[in-house]
Amino acid sequence: SPLPSPPPSLLPSLLPSPLPSPPPLSSPPSPLPSSPPPSSPPLPPPPSPPPPSASPSPPPPLPPAPPTPPPPSPPPPELHVATMPERSYVASCAQGDEMFDGDDSTSCYTDASHTDAVLIGFESTAQASAVEVVMSGYTGTVWLRARSHASGGGVDYSSYLSCIGGEYWGNAPGSGFDVSVDVTSAKAAAVFGLGALQDVDCIGIAMSPYHGSPVGVYDPRPYIYGVELLR
């Protein structure tokens, strides 16, 4: 048979005491506010791409090369005194024989009053490639003409003009001359090159106070100490 139930007054004493309630849990700590990560400096913008390169300017042109100097001229052939024929006519230089005596201390002289031309004609034909004149007393251009003529160098003014080809000394630069040389008043030898060896029957030596660049100057007058034919 079933056991008799204990009296209700004894039930509470018989039951185990309830366990005490655990203390309430403390609320979890509030989470710390999150700090934003330290800010990094902004990165520089990427470099701009280089502009499209323009075509490079061409280099400046080089200066033209200096002209090549011509080769030096060969030395002129050595000249020697040619045989001087006797004179058939000499004019316009007082004491004209002094030009041909081989003495440079003596001279003939012109009047220095107008265009001077020393006129010389030979008795026979000479051969020469140059004429040397030793002179002083004139600064400027001297114009020389040498000619040959079938009738020779002349015996007077008219026949001399036939040989030399007229009074070229009136305007020697415009009337034609064979060679010119610039001289100073100091005593010196001027050599008039005629080029190739040629026949010579007469020569004219012209000086002028009206022509030349600058015009000639008599200082005080032209003196001719010697005239030689060279070849």
XYZ file of C-alpha atoms in Angstrom:
231
model
C 0.000 0.000 0.000
C 1.195 3.491 -0.616
C 3.073 5.195 2.059
C 1.246 7.854 3.857
C 2.104 11.381 2.738
C 3.911 13.426 5.332
C 2.002 16.138 6.790
C 2.179 19.262 4.793
C 3.813 21.103 7.616
C 6.823 18.924 7.404
C 7.377 19.353 3.613
C 9.230 22.542 3.705
C 11.623 21.243 6.289
C 12.283 18.235 4.357
C 13.106 20.023 1.101
C 16.628 21.350 0.711
C 17.071 25.023 1.099
C 17.241 26.742 -2.218
C 20.661 27.851 -3.255
C 21.256 31.496 -2.909
C 20.912 33.444 -6.137
C 24.234 34.318 -7.652
C 25.049 37.913 -7.521
C 24.035 39.707 -10.606
C 26.722 39.876 -13.151
C 28.190 43.236 -13.622
C 27.410 44.678 -16.939
C 30.191 44.225 -19.374
C 32.415 47.254 -19.737
C 31.356 49.619 -22.365
C 33.544 49.231 -25.362
C 36.148 51.959 -25.654
C 35.365 54.352 -28.366
C 37.422 53.342 -31.320
C 39.982 55.961 -32.338
C 40.267 56.533 -36.000
C 43.572 55.392 -37.340
C 46.137 58.196 -37.594
C 45.648 60.041 -40.795
C 48.488 59.715 -43.320
C 49.626 62.798 -45.277
C 47.955 62.932 -48.606
C 49.970 61.456 -51.382
C 51.249 63.936 -53.950
C 49.365 63.853 -57.169
C 51.041 61.782 -59.824
C 53.313 63.817 -62.076
C 51.719 65.140 -65.189
C 52.858 63.337 -68.274
C 55.462 65.360 -70.206
C 54.070 67.335 -73.061
C 54.593 65.756 -76.403
C 58.113 66.643 -77.402
C 58.333 69.006 -80.324
C 60.818 68.196 -83.004
C 64.221 69.539 -81.906
C 65.310 72.726 -83.666
C 68.015 72.064 -86.218
C 71.445 73.265 -85.091
C 72.489 76.632 -86.511
C 74.374 76.330 -89.765
C 78.123 76.272 -89.464
C 79.917 79.358 -90.723
C 81.307 78.903 -94.199
C 84.821 77.604 -94.278
C 87.385 80.256 -95.119
C 88.445 80.128 -98.746
C 91.500 78.091 -99.414
C 94.338 80.490 -100.114
C 95.832 80.100 -103.554
C 99.168 78.365 -103.671
C 102.079 80.754 -103.462
C 103.262 82.073 -106.782
C 106.555 80.674 -107.909
C 109.404 83.099 -107.464
C 109.979 85.262 -110.509
C 112.859 84.197 -112.651
C 116.067 85.982 -111.869
C 116.507 88.958 -114.163
C 119.766 90.054 -115.668
C 120.774 93.313 -117.265
C 120.210 93.172 -120.999
C 122.388 94.831 -123.554
C 121.372 98.476 -123.802
C 121.467 99.791 -127.381
C 122.616 103.294 -128.112
C 119.874 105.876 -127.884
C 118.580 107.532 -130.991
C 116.293 109.942 -129.159
C 116.051 111.155 -125.528
C 113.759 113.990 -124.424
C 112.047 115.595 -121.423
C 114.881 114.891 -118.994
C 117.680 117.431 -118.810
C 121.135 115.835 -118.962
C 119.519 112.682 -120.282
C 122.790 110.848 -120.808
C 123.117 110.594 -117.015
C 120.423 107.901 -117.102
C 122.716 105.516 -118.972
C 126.159 106.126 -117.493
C 125.872 103.356 -114.892
C 126.433 105.847 -112.082
C 123.552 106.132 -109.590
C 125.034 109.325 -108.153
C 124.184 111.276 -111.302
C 120.738 111.926 -112.715
C 118.638 113.743 -115.214
C 115.566 115.667 -114.075
C 112.260 116.788 -115.482
C 110.752 120.273 -115.290
C 107.882 119.123 -112.987
C 105.558 121.738 -114.481
C 102.988 119.399 -116.103
C 102.554 115.736 -116.882
C 106.109 114.483 -117.252
C 107.135 111.729 -119.611
C 110.741 110.688 -120.104
C 111.068 109.660 -123.772
C 113.703 107.178 -124.907
C 114.209 105.717 -128.409
C 116.884 103.169 -129.330
C 119.028 102.955 -132.435
C 118.500 99.176 -132.623
C 115.958 96.758 -131.263
C 116.564 95.480 -127.732
C 115.055 92.457 -126.040
C 113.731 92.816 -122.519
C 111.159 91.377 -120.107
C 111.414 94.245 -117.617
C 112.660 97.800 -117.224
C 114.326 99.046 -114.046
C 114.183 102.753 -113.247
C 116.082 104.272 -110.308
C 114.373 107.527 -109.382
C 113.406 109.938 -106.605
C 111.526 113.217 -106.083
C 108.060 111.934 -107.023
C 105.346 110.159 -105.023
C 102.570 108.492 -106.967
C 102.026 106.190 -109.927
C 104.510 105.827 -112.757
C 103.100 104.454 -116.032
C 105.514 102.783 -118.453
C 104.920 101.815 -122.034
C 107.379 99.833 -124.194
C 106.911 99.332 -127.929
C 108.653 98.003 -130.999
C 108.343 99.559 -134.419
C 109.617 98.655 -137.851
C 111.131 102.110 -138.261
C 112.974 101.917 -134.918
C 112.796 104.138 -131.865
C 112.745 107.450 -133.725
C 115.196 110.241 -134.180
C 112.906 113.156 -133.338
C 109.618 113.797 -131.543
C 107.433 112.888 -134.507
C 109.167 109.603 -135.327
C 109.356 108.732 -131.625
C 105.546 109.188 -131.394
C 105.163 106.758 -134.280
C 107.099 104.183 -132.242
C 105.505 104.725 -128.834
C 101.952 105.051 -130.211
C 101.070 108.666 -129.439
C 101.136 110.951 -126.420
C 99.732 108.402 -123.986
C 101.160 110.347 -121.023
C 98.457 113.053 -121.329
C 96.081 110.526 -119.695
C 98.148 107.434 -119.047
C 95.461 105.504 -117.089
C 92.937 105.998 -119.896
C 95.215 105.907 -122.937
C 96.827 102.555 -122.288
C 100.081 101.607 -120.657
C 101.981 98.372 -120.223
C 102.660 98.413 -116.494
C 102.418 100.859 -113.587
C 104.330 101.035 -110.311
C 103.635 103.200 -107.258
C 106.741 104.948 -105.948
C 107.655 107.362 -103.173
C 109.922 110.364 -103.310
C 112.760 108.422 -101.693
C 115.435 107.222 -104.051
C 114.665 103.623 -104.992
C 114.594 101.222 -107.913
C 111.216 100.470 -109.492
C 110.989 97.367 -111.698
C 108.348 97.374 -114.451
C 107.713 93.783 -115.525
C 106.712 93.403 -119.169
C 105.878 89.714 -118.931
C 107.442 87.614 -121.628
C 110.622 88.631 -123.353
C 109.785 91.081 -126.122
C 111.335 93.392 -128.660
C 111.710 96.992 -127.494
C 112.543 99.982 -129.716
C 111.246 102.762 -127.470
C 109.983 103.320 -123.932
C 108.040 106.093 -122.211
C 108.134 106.770 -118.445
C 105.137 108.922 -117.463
C 104.390 110.745 -114.181
C 101.425 113.025 -113.551
C 100.124 115.470 -110.921
C 96.621 115.029 -112.416
C 96.152 111.248 -112.465
C 96.523 108.299 -110.152
C 94.853 107.466 -106.857
C 96.000 109.572 -105.136
C 97.365 111.892 -107.795
C 101.096 112.181 -108.138
C 103.104 114.750 -106.205
C 106.392 116.288 -107.316
C 108.748 116.505 -104.333
C 110.416 118.607 -105.598
C 110.789 117.093 -109.095
C 111.445 113.652 -110.610
C 115.101 112.660 -110.816
C 116.074 109.659 -112.951
C 119.409 108.130 -111.898
C 119.426 105.095 -114.137
C 117.407 103.060 -116.639
C 118.228 99.422 -117.331
C 116.659 96.839 -119.608
C 116.338 93.424 -117.901
C 115.730 89.953 -119.309
